[in-house]
CSV table of C-alpha atoms in Angstrom, one decimal:
chain,number,residue,atom,x,y,z
A,140,MET,CA,-29.8,40.1,-5.2
A,141,GLN,CA,-28.9,36.4,-5.2
A,142,THR,CA,-28.1,34.2,-8.2
A,143,GLU,CA,-26.8,30.6,-8.5
A,144,LEU,CA,-23.3,32.0,-8.6
A,145,SER,CA,-23.6,34.1,-5.5
A,146,GLN,CA,-25.1,31.2,-3.6
A,147,GLN,CA,-22.2,29.0,-4.8
A,148,LEU,CA,-19.7,31.5,-3.5
A,149,GLY,CA,-21.6,32.1,-0.3
A,150,VAL,CA,-22.4,35.8,-0.7
A,151,GLU,CA,-25.6,37.6,-0.1
A,152,HIS,CA,-25.5,39.8,-3.1
A,153,ALA,CA,-24.2,39.0,-6.6
A,154,VAL,CA,-22.0,42.1,-6.6
A,155,PHE,CA,-18.3,41.5,-7.2
A,156,GLY,CA,-16.3,44.6,-6.3
A,157,PHE,CA,-12.8,45.1,-7.8
A,158,THR,CA,-10.6,47.6,-5.9
A,159,PRO,CA,-6.9,48.3,-5.3
A,160,PHE,CA,-7.7,49.1,-1.6
A,161,PRO,CA,-7.9,46.4,1.0
A,162,ALA,CA,-10.2,48.4,3.2
A,163,VAL,CA,-12.7,48.7,0.4
A,164,ALA,CA,-12.4,45.0,-0.5
A,165,ALA,CA,-13.1,44.0,3.1
A,166,ALA,CA,-16.1,46.4,3.3
A,167,ILE,CA,-17.6,45.0,0.1
A,168,SER,CA,-17.4,41.5,1.6
A,169,ARG,CA,-18.8,42.6,4.9
A,170,ALA,CA,-21.7,44.3,3.1
A,171,GLY,CA,-22.6,40.9,1.5
A,172,GLY,CA,-20.8,41.2,-1.8
A,173,PHE,CA,-17.6,39.7,-3.0
A,174,GLY,CA,-14.5,41.9,-2.5
A,175,VAL,CA,-11.7,41.4,-5.1
A,176,LEU,CA,-8.3,43.0,-4.3
A,177,GLY,CA,-6.3,44.2,-7.3
A,178,ALA,CA,-2.7,42.9,-7.1
A,179,VAL,CA,-1.1,44.8,-10.0
A,180,ARG,CA,0.4,47.5,-7.8
A,181,TYR,CA,2.2,45.0,-5.5
A,182,THR,CA,5.8,44.5,-6.7
A,183,ALA,CA,7.1,43.0,-3.4
A,184,PRO,CA,5.6,39.8,-2.0
A,185,ASP,CA,5.8,41.1,1.6
A,186,GLU,CA,3.6,44.1,0.7
A,187,LEU,CA,0.8,41.8,-0.8
A,188,LYS,CA,1.1,39.5,2.3
A,189,ARG,CA,0.7,42.5,4.6
A,190,ASP,CA,-2.5,43.6,2.9
A,191,LEU,CA,-3.9,40.1,2.6
A,192,ASP,CA,-3.3,39.6,6.3
A,193,TRP,CA,-5.2,42.8,6.9
A,194,LEU,CA,-8.0,41.8,4.6
A,195,GLU,CA,-8.3,38.4,6.2
A,196,ALA,CA,-8.6,40.0,9.6
A,197,HIS,CA,-11.2,42.5,8.6
A,198,ALA,CA,-13.4,40.6,6.1
A,199,GLU,CA,-15.1,38.9,9.2
A,200,GLY,CA,-15.0,35.5,7.6
A,201,ARG,CA,-16.7,36.6,4.4
A,202,PRO,CA,-15.3,35.4,1.1
A,203,TYR,CA,-12.9,37.5,-1.1
A,204,GLY,CA,-10.7,37.2,-4.1
A,205,LEU,CA,-7.6,38.5,-5.9
A,206,ASP,CA,-7.3,40.1,-9.4
A,207,VAL,CA,-3.9,39.7,-11.2
A,208,VAL,CA,-2.6,41.0,-14.5
A,209,MET,CA,-1.0,37.9,-16.1
A,210,PRO,CA,-0.3,37.3,-19.8
A,211,ALA,CA,-1.4,34.0,-21.2
A,212,LYS,CA,1.8,33.7,-23.2
A,213,LYS,CA,5.1,33.4,-21.5
A,214,VAL,CA,8.1,35.6,-22.5
A,215,GLU,CA,11.3,34.0,-21.4
A,216,GLY,CA,14.5,35.9,-20.3
A,217,VAL,CA,13.1,39.4,-20.5
A,218,SER,CA,13.8,41.7,-17.5
A,219,GLU,CA,12.3,45.0,-16.7
A,220,ALA,CA,15.7,46.6,-17.5
A,221,ASP,CA,15.6,45.0,-21.0
A,222,VAL,CA,12.1,46.5,-21.6
A,223,GLU,CA,13.2,49.9,-20.3
A,224,ALA,CA,16.0,49.9,-22.8
A,225,MET,CA,13.5,49.7,-25.7
A,226,ILE,CA,12.0,53.1,-24.9
A,227,PRO,CA,13.0,55.7,-27.5
A,228,GLU,CA,14.7,58.8,-26.2
A,229,GLY,CA,12.2,61.0,-28.1
A,230,HIS,CA,9.4,59.7,-25.9
A,231,ARG,CA,11.4,60.4,-22.8
A,232,GLN,CA,12.0,63.9,-23.9
A,233,PHE,CA,8.3,64.4,-24.6
A,234,VAL,CA,7.5,63.4,-21.1
A,235,ARG,CA,10.1,65.8,-19.6
A,236,GLU,CA,8.8,68.7,-21.7
A,237,THR,CA,5.2,68.0,-20.8
A,238,LEU,CA,5.9,67.9,-17.1
A,239,ALA,CA,8.1,71.0,-17.3
A,240,ARG,CA,5.4,72.9,-19.2
A,241,HIS,CA,3.1,72.3,-16.2
A,242,GLY,CA,5.7,73.0,-13.6
A,243,VAL,CA,5.7,69.5,-12.1
A,244,PRO,CA,8.5,69.2,-9.5
A,245,GLU,CA,10.9,66.3,-9.5
A,246,LEU,CA,10.5,63.6,-6.8
A,247,PRO,CA,12.6,64.2,-3.7
A,248,GLY,CA,16.1,62.8,-3.7
A,249,GLY,CA,16.1,59.1,-3.2
A,250,GLU,CA,12.4,58.7,-3.7
A,251,THR,CA,11.4,56.3,-6.5
A,252,SER,CA,8.2,56.0,-8.5
A,253,GLY,CA,5.4,54.4,-6.4
A,254,TRP,CA,3.5,53.4,-9.5
A,255,ARG,CA,4.9,51.0,-12.1
A,256,ILE,CA,3.1,48.6,-14.3
A,257,THR,CA,5.2,45.5,-13.6
A,258,GLY,CA,2.4,43.1,-12.6
A,259,TRP,CA,2.0,42.3,-16.2
A,260,MET,CA,5.3,40.5,-16.1
A,261,GLU,CA,4.7,36.8,-15.5
A,262,GLN,CA,7.4,36.4,-12.8
A,263,VAL,CA,5.8,39.2,-10.8
A,264,ALA,CA,2.3,37.7,-11.1
A,265,ARG,CA,3.6,34.3,-10.1
A,266,THR,CA,5.1,35.6,-6.9
A,267,GLN,CA,1.8,37.2,-6.1
A,268,LEU,CA,0.1,33.9,-6.6
A,269,ASP,CA,2.7,32.2,-4.3
A,270,VAL,CA,1.5,34.5,-1.6
A,271,ALA,CA,-2.2,34.5,-2.4
A,272,PHE,CA,-2.6,30.7,-2.4
A,273,ASP,CA,-1.6,30.7,1.3
A,274,TYR,CA,-4.9,32.5,2.0
A,275,PRO,CA,-8.5,31.3,1.6
A,276,ILE,CA,-9.2,33.2,-1.5
A,277,GLY,CA,-12.4,32.1,-3.3
A,278,LEU,CA,-11.7,33.6,-6.7
A,279,LEU,CA,-8.7,34.4,-8.9
A,280,ALA,CA,-9.5,36.9,-11.7
A,281,ASN,CA,-7.2,37.8,-14.5
A,282,ALA,CA,-7.4,41.1,-16.3
A,283,LEU,CA,-5.3,40.1,-19.4
A,284,GLY,CA,-7.4,37.2,-20.6
A,285,SER,CA,-7.0,33.6,-19.6
A,286,PRO,CA,-4.1,32.9,-17.3
A,287,PRO,CA,-1.6,30.2,-18.2
A,288,ALA,CA,-3.0,26.6,-18.0
A,289,ASP,CA,-0.8,25.6,-15.1
A,290,VAL,CA,-2.2,28.6,-13.1
A,291,VAL,CA,-5.8,27.5,-13.8
A,292,THR,CA,-5.0,24.0,-12.7
A,293,ARG,CA,-3.2,25.3,-9.6
A,294,ALA,CA,-6.3,27.3,-8.6
A,295,HIS,CA,-8.7,24.5,-9.3
A,296,ASP,CA,-6.6,22.1,-7.2
A,297,ARG,CA,-7.2,24.5,-4.3
A,298,GLY,CA,-10.9,24.9,-4.9
A,299,VAL,CA,-10.4,28.5,-6.2
A,300,LEU,CA,-12.7,29.6,-9.1
A,301,VAL,CA,-11.0,31.4,-12.0
A,302,ALA,CA,-12.5,34.4,-13.8
A,303,ALA,CA,-11.2,36.3,-16.8
A,304,LEU,CA,-12.3,39.5,-18.4
A,305,ALA,CA,-13.5,39.6,-22.0
A,306,GLY,CA,-14.4,42.4,-24.4
A,307,SER,CA,-15.9,40.2,-27.1
A,308,ALA,CA,-17.6,36.9,-27.6
A,309,ARG,CA,-14.4,35.7,-29.4
A,310,HIS,CA,-12.4,36.3,-26.3
A,311,ALA,CA,-15.0,34.6,-24.1
A,312,HIS,CA,-14.9,31.5,-26.3
A,313,LYS,CA,-11.1,31.3,-25.6
A,314,HIS,CA,-11.7,31.6,-21.9
A,315,LYS,CA,-14.2,28.8,-21.9
A,316,ASP,CA,-11.8,26.6,-23.9
A,317,ALA,CA,-9.1,27.4,-21.3
A,318,GLY,CA,-11.2,26.0,-18.4
A,319,ILE,CA,-12.2,29.4,-17.0
A,320,ASP,CA,-15.1,29.2,-14.5
A,321,ILE,CA,-16.5,32.7,-14.8
A,322,VAL,CA,-16.4,35.2,-17.7
A,323,VAL,CA,-16.6,38.9,-16.9
A,324,ALA,CA,-18.2,40.7,-19.9
A,325,GLN,CA,-16.5,44.1,-19.7
A,326,GLY,CA,-18.2,46.7,-21.9
A,327,TYR,CA,-16.8,49.8,-23.5
A,328,GLU,CA,-18.2,52.0,-20.7
A,329,ALA,CA,-15.9,50.4,-18.1
A,330,GLY,CA,-12.9,52.0,-16.4
A,331,GLY,CA,-9.4,50.7,-17.3
A,332,HIS,CA,-8.7,48.4,-20.3
A,333,THR,CA,-11.8,48.0,-22.4
A,334,GLY,CA,-12.8,46.9,-25.9
A,335,GLU,CA,-15.2,48.7,-28.2
A,336,ILE,CA,-18.5,46.9,-27.6
A,337,ALA,CA,-21.0,48.4,-25.1
A,338,THR,CA,-22.2,46.4,-22.1
A,339,MET,CA,-25.8,46.2,-23.3
A,340,VAL,CA,-24.7,44.5,-26.5
A,341,LEU,CA,-21.8,42.5,-25.1
A,342,THR,CA,-23.4,40.8,-22.1
A,343,PRO,CA,-26.0,38.8,-23.9
A,344,GLU,CA,-23.5,37.9,-26.7
A,345,ILE,CA,-21.1,36.5,-24.1
A,346,VAL,CA,-23.9,34.8,-22.1
A,347,ASP,CA,-24.9,32.9,-25.3
A,348,ALA,CA,-21.3,32.2,-26.3
A,349,VAL,CA,-20.2,30.5,-23.1
A,350,ALA,CA,-23.4,28.9,-21.7
A,351,PRO,CA,-23.7,27.4,-19.2
A,352,LEU,CA,-20.7,29.2,-17.7
A,353,PRO,CA,-21.8,32.1,-15.4
A,354,VAL,CA,-21.2,35.6,-16.7
A,355,LEU,CA,-20.7,38.9,-14.8
A,356,ALA,CA,-21.6,42.1,-16.5
A,357,ALA,CA,-19.1,45.0,-16.2
A,358,GLY,CA,-19.0,48.6,-17.5
A,359,GLY,CA,-21.4,51.5,-16.8
A,360,ILE,CA,-23.0,49.8,-13.9
A,361,GLY,CA,-23.5,51.7,-10.6
A,362,SER,CA,-27.1,51.4,-9.6
A,363,GLY,CA,-29.5,48.7,-8.7
A,364,GLN,CA,-31.6,49.4,-11.8
A,365,GLN,CA,-28.6,48.8,-13.9
A,366,MET,CA,-27.8,45.6,-12.0
A,367,ALA,CA,-31.4,44.4,-12.6
A,368,ALA,CA,-30.9,45.1,-16.3
A,369,ALA,CA,-27.6,43.0,-16.3
A,370,LEU,CA,-29.4,40.1,-14.8
A,371,ALA,CA,-32.2,40.4,-17.3
A,372,LEU,CA,-29.6,40.1,-20.0
A,373,GLY,CA,-28.5,36.8,-18.6
A,374,ALA,CA,-25.6,37.7,-16.3
A,375,GLN,CA,-25.4,36.1,-12.9
A,376,GLY,CA,-24.0,39.2,-11.2
A,377,VAL,CA,-22.1,42.4,-11.8
A,378,TRP,CA,-18.5,43.4,-11.6
A,379,LEU,CA,-18.1,46.9,-10.3
A,380,GLY,CA,-14.9,48.9,-10.0
A,381,SER,CA,-15.2,52.6,-10.5
A,382,VAL,CA,-18.0,53.2,-8.1
A,383,TRP,CA,-15.8,52.4,-5.1
A,384,LEU,CA,-13.2,55.1,-5.9
A,385,THR,CA,-15.2,57.8,-4.1
A,386,THR,CA,-16.2,55.7,-1.1
A,387,THR,CA,-15.0,56.8,2.4
A,388,GLU,CA,-13.0,53.6,2.7
A,389,ALA,CA,-11.0,54.3,-0.4
A,390,ASP,CA,-7.5,55.8,0.0
A,391,LEU,CA,-6.7,57.8,-3.1
A,392,HIS,CA,-4.2,60.0,-1.1
A,393,SER,CA,-5.4,62.9,-3.2
A,394,PRO,CA,-8.2,65.3,-2.2
A,395,ALA,CA,-7.8,67.0,-5.6
A,396,LEU,CA,-8.4,63.7,-7.5
A,397,THR,CA,-11.5,63.0,-5.4
A,398,ARG,CA,-12.8,66.5,-6.2
A,399,LYS,CA,-12.3,65.8,-9.9
A,400,LEU,CA,-14.1,62.5,-9.8
A,401,LEU,CA,-17.1,64.0,-7.9
A,402,ALA,CA,-17.3,66.9,-10.4
A,403,ALA,CA,-16.9,64.8,-13.6
A,404,GLY,CA,-19.8,63.9,-15.8
A,405,SER,CA,-20.2,60.7,-17.8
A,406,GLY,CA,-18.7,62.5,-20.9
A,407,ASP,CA,-15.5,63.4,-19.0
A,408,THR,CA,-13.7,60.2,-19.6
A,409,VAL,CA,-11.7,59.0,-22.6
A,410,ARG,CA,-10.3,55.7,-23.9
A,411,SER,CA,-6.6,56.5,-24.1
A,412,ARG,CA,-3.4,54.5,-24.5
A,413,ALA,CA,-1.6,57.2,-22.4
A,414,LEU,CA,-1.4,55.1,-19.2
A,415,THR,CA,-0.3,51.6,-20.3
A,416,GLY,CA,-0.2,51.5,-24.1
A,417,LYS,CA,-3.5,49.7,-24.4
A,418,PRO,CA,-6.8,51.5,-24.6
A,419,ALA,CA,-7.9,52.2,-21.0
A,420,ARG,CA,-10.8,54.4,-20.0
A,421,GLN,CA,-9.8,57.2,-17.7
A,422,LEU,CA,-10.5,60.8,-16.8
A,423,ARG,CA,-9.8,63.1,-19.7
A,424,THR,CA,-7.0,65.5,-18.7
A,425,GLU,CA,-4.4,67.6,-20.3
A,426,TRP,CA,-2.1,64.6,-19.9
A,427,THR,CA,-4.3,62.4,-22.0
A,428,ASP,CA,-4.8,65.2,-24.5
A,429,ALA,CA,-1.0,65.6,-24.8
A,430,TRP,CA,-0.7,62.0,-26.0
A,431,GLU,CA,-3.4,62.5,-28.6
A,432,ASP,CA,-1.6,65.6,-30.1
A,433,PRO,CA,-0.7,64.8,-33.7
A,434,ASP,CA,2.5,66.8,-33.2
A,435,GLY,CA,3.6,64.5,-30.4
A,436,PRO,CA,5.4,61.1,-30.6
A,437,GLY,CA,2.3,59.0,-29.9
A,438,THR,CA,2.0,56.2,-27.3
A,439,LEU,CA,4.2,53.1,-27.2
A,440,PRO,CA,2.8,49.6,-27.0
A,441,MET,CA,2.3,47.8,-23.6
A,442,PRO,CA,4.4,47.5,-21.5
A,443,LEU,CA,6.7,50.2,-22.8
A,444,GLN,CA,4.2,53.1,-22.3
A,445,GLY,CA,3.5,52.1,-18.6
A,446,LEU,CA,7.2,52.0,-17.8
A,447,LEU,CA,7.8,55.3,-19.7
A,448,VAL,CA,5.2,57.3,-17.7
A,449,ALA,CA,5.6,55.6,-14.3
A,450,GLU,CA,7.7,58.3,-12.7
A,451,ALA,CA,5.7,61.1,-14.4
A,452,VAL,CA,2.4,59.7,-13.0
A,453,SER,CA,3.9,59.5,-9.5
A,454,ARG,CA,5.1,63.1,-9.7
A,455,ILE,CA,1.7,64.3,-11.0
A,456,GLN,CA,-0.1,62.4,-8.2
A,457,LYS,CA,2.4,63.4,-5.4
A,458,TYR,CA,2.1,67.2,-6.2
A,459,GLU,CA,-1.6,67.0,-7.2
A,460,VAL,CA,-1.1,68.8,-10.5
A,461,GLU,CA,-4.8,69.1,-11.3
A,462,PRO,CA,-4.7,69.8,-15.1
A,463,LEU,CA,-2.7,66.5,-15.5
A,464,LEU,CA,-4.2,64.5,-12.6
A,465,GLY,CA,-6.4,61.6,-13.5
A,466,THR,CA,-7.2,57.9,-12.9
A,467,PRO,CA,-8.8,55.0,-14.6
A,468,VAL,CA,-12.6,55.3,-14.2
A,469,GLY,CA,-15.6,54.4,-16.2
A,470,GLN,CA,-18.5,56.4,-17.6
A,471,ILE,CA,-20.4,55.7,-14.4
A,472,VAL,CA,-18.4,58.5,-12.9
A,473,GLY,CA,-21.3,60.8,-13.7
A,474,ARG,CA,-23.3,59.2,-11.0
A,475,MET,CA,-20.5,59.4,-8.4
A,476,THR,CA,-21.5,62.8,-7.0
A,477,GLY,CA,-20.8,62.4,-3.3
A,478,GLU,CA,-18.6,60.5,-0.9
A,479,ARG,CA,-20.4,57.7,0.8
A,480,SER,CA,-19.5,54.4,2.6
A,481,VAL,CA,-19.4,51.0,0.9
A,482,GLN,CA,-22.4,50.0,2.9
A,483,ALA,CA,-24.3,53.1,1.6
A,484,VAL,CA,-23.5,52.0,-1.9
A,485,PHE,CA,-24.9,48.6,-1.2
A,486,ASP,CA,-28.0,50.1,0.4
A,487,ASP,CA,-28.6,52.1,-2.8
A,488,LEU,CA,-27.9,49.1,-5.0
A,489,THR,CA,-30.4,46.9,-3.2
A,490,ARG,CA,-33.1,49.6,-3.0
A,491,GLY,CA,-32.7,50.4,-6.7
A,492,PHE,CA,-32.8,46.7,-7.6
A,493,GLU,CA,-36.0,46.1,-5.7
A,494,GLN,CA,-37.6,49.1,-7.4
A,495,ALA,CA,-36.6,47.9,-10.8
A,496,VAL,CA,-37.9,44.4,-10.2
A,497,ASP,CA,-41.2,45.7,-8.8
A,498,ARG,CA,-41.5,47.9,-11.9
A,499,ILE,CA,-41.0,45.0,-14.3
A,500,ASN,CA,-43.4,42.8,-12.3
A,501,ARG,CA,-46.1,45.5,-12.6
A,502,ILE,CA,-45.5,45.7,-16.4
A,503,ALA,CA,-45.8,42.0,-16.6
A,504,GLY,CA,-48.9,42.0,-14.5
A,505,ARG,CA,-47.3,40.0,-11.7
A,506,SER,CA,-47.7,42.4,-8.9
A,507,GLY,CA,-50.7,43.6,-7.0
A,508,LYS,CA,-49.1,47.0,-6.2
């Protein structure tokens, strides 16, 4: 499953795997793909350094990258406390009432939220980059569009390619103008923040819009047949995220959440603003339903919503309150029916890819089989 881009980056398969877990990123790289560690959850530089040390030691010399959440526009003089102060009391009360209705306990005394969307703040992302550029990362990806121009230059000066996610051809044009090297066409089916255009439609639109830049297809892809389809649409690889959540190397810290993922069908996700304030595909739960209730206060814009629900999400996860328990995940969750290793995922991808290519070759009269 090689393309010009995979050969350029020195990987066997044109599979780029986004994950918040260092063990999964290392396993993806060892299996011949390109592991990309998500940095948004790291608020302390020493924590990111610790995990990059581990990743460097366990990737066996294979290439890997880092994904940050960095706004293209800089906001001066705004602290997290300043943003917290903008959250209306009515929204805080709604969170308290929703948790109380489901009997969610408080965090133990002295324990703080382990989940906060702070990586969106430029000063946090820049500290992550200060750490990451001390490592031989091969790719820097940004989930909030094109990173600031000086960051692109800084990466290029170190020989690091820069990728950015796009949900429309208009976004992709902006990435090309900003000097981005790789555009990730993220379709409606994907987990996390998505636009409204499906992968089948979006991928060829972006391929045409940014040619000759390489494009990775993302959203609703979890099999070798789907990867073959993405390459047929003009992509030079695929960007996979959700499929790694139920691998044996993943560390969700929640057997209940793993059970919910394995039991979910492709129709059991919803695009909701409940997590961050921007539309993000996730498991549909009573928590996401609560935020859609017309009698409720509605969600706040990013980043207010993420800060508002940070402690609530930590409490729900800590105590595994199943009706409220969810996670960002794409519609491919319907194919995630059993726990398996990252290597097993790659075995299925390569087998399915070969079958799809053989099928097309037979249709085209190019195979003797």
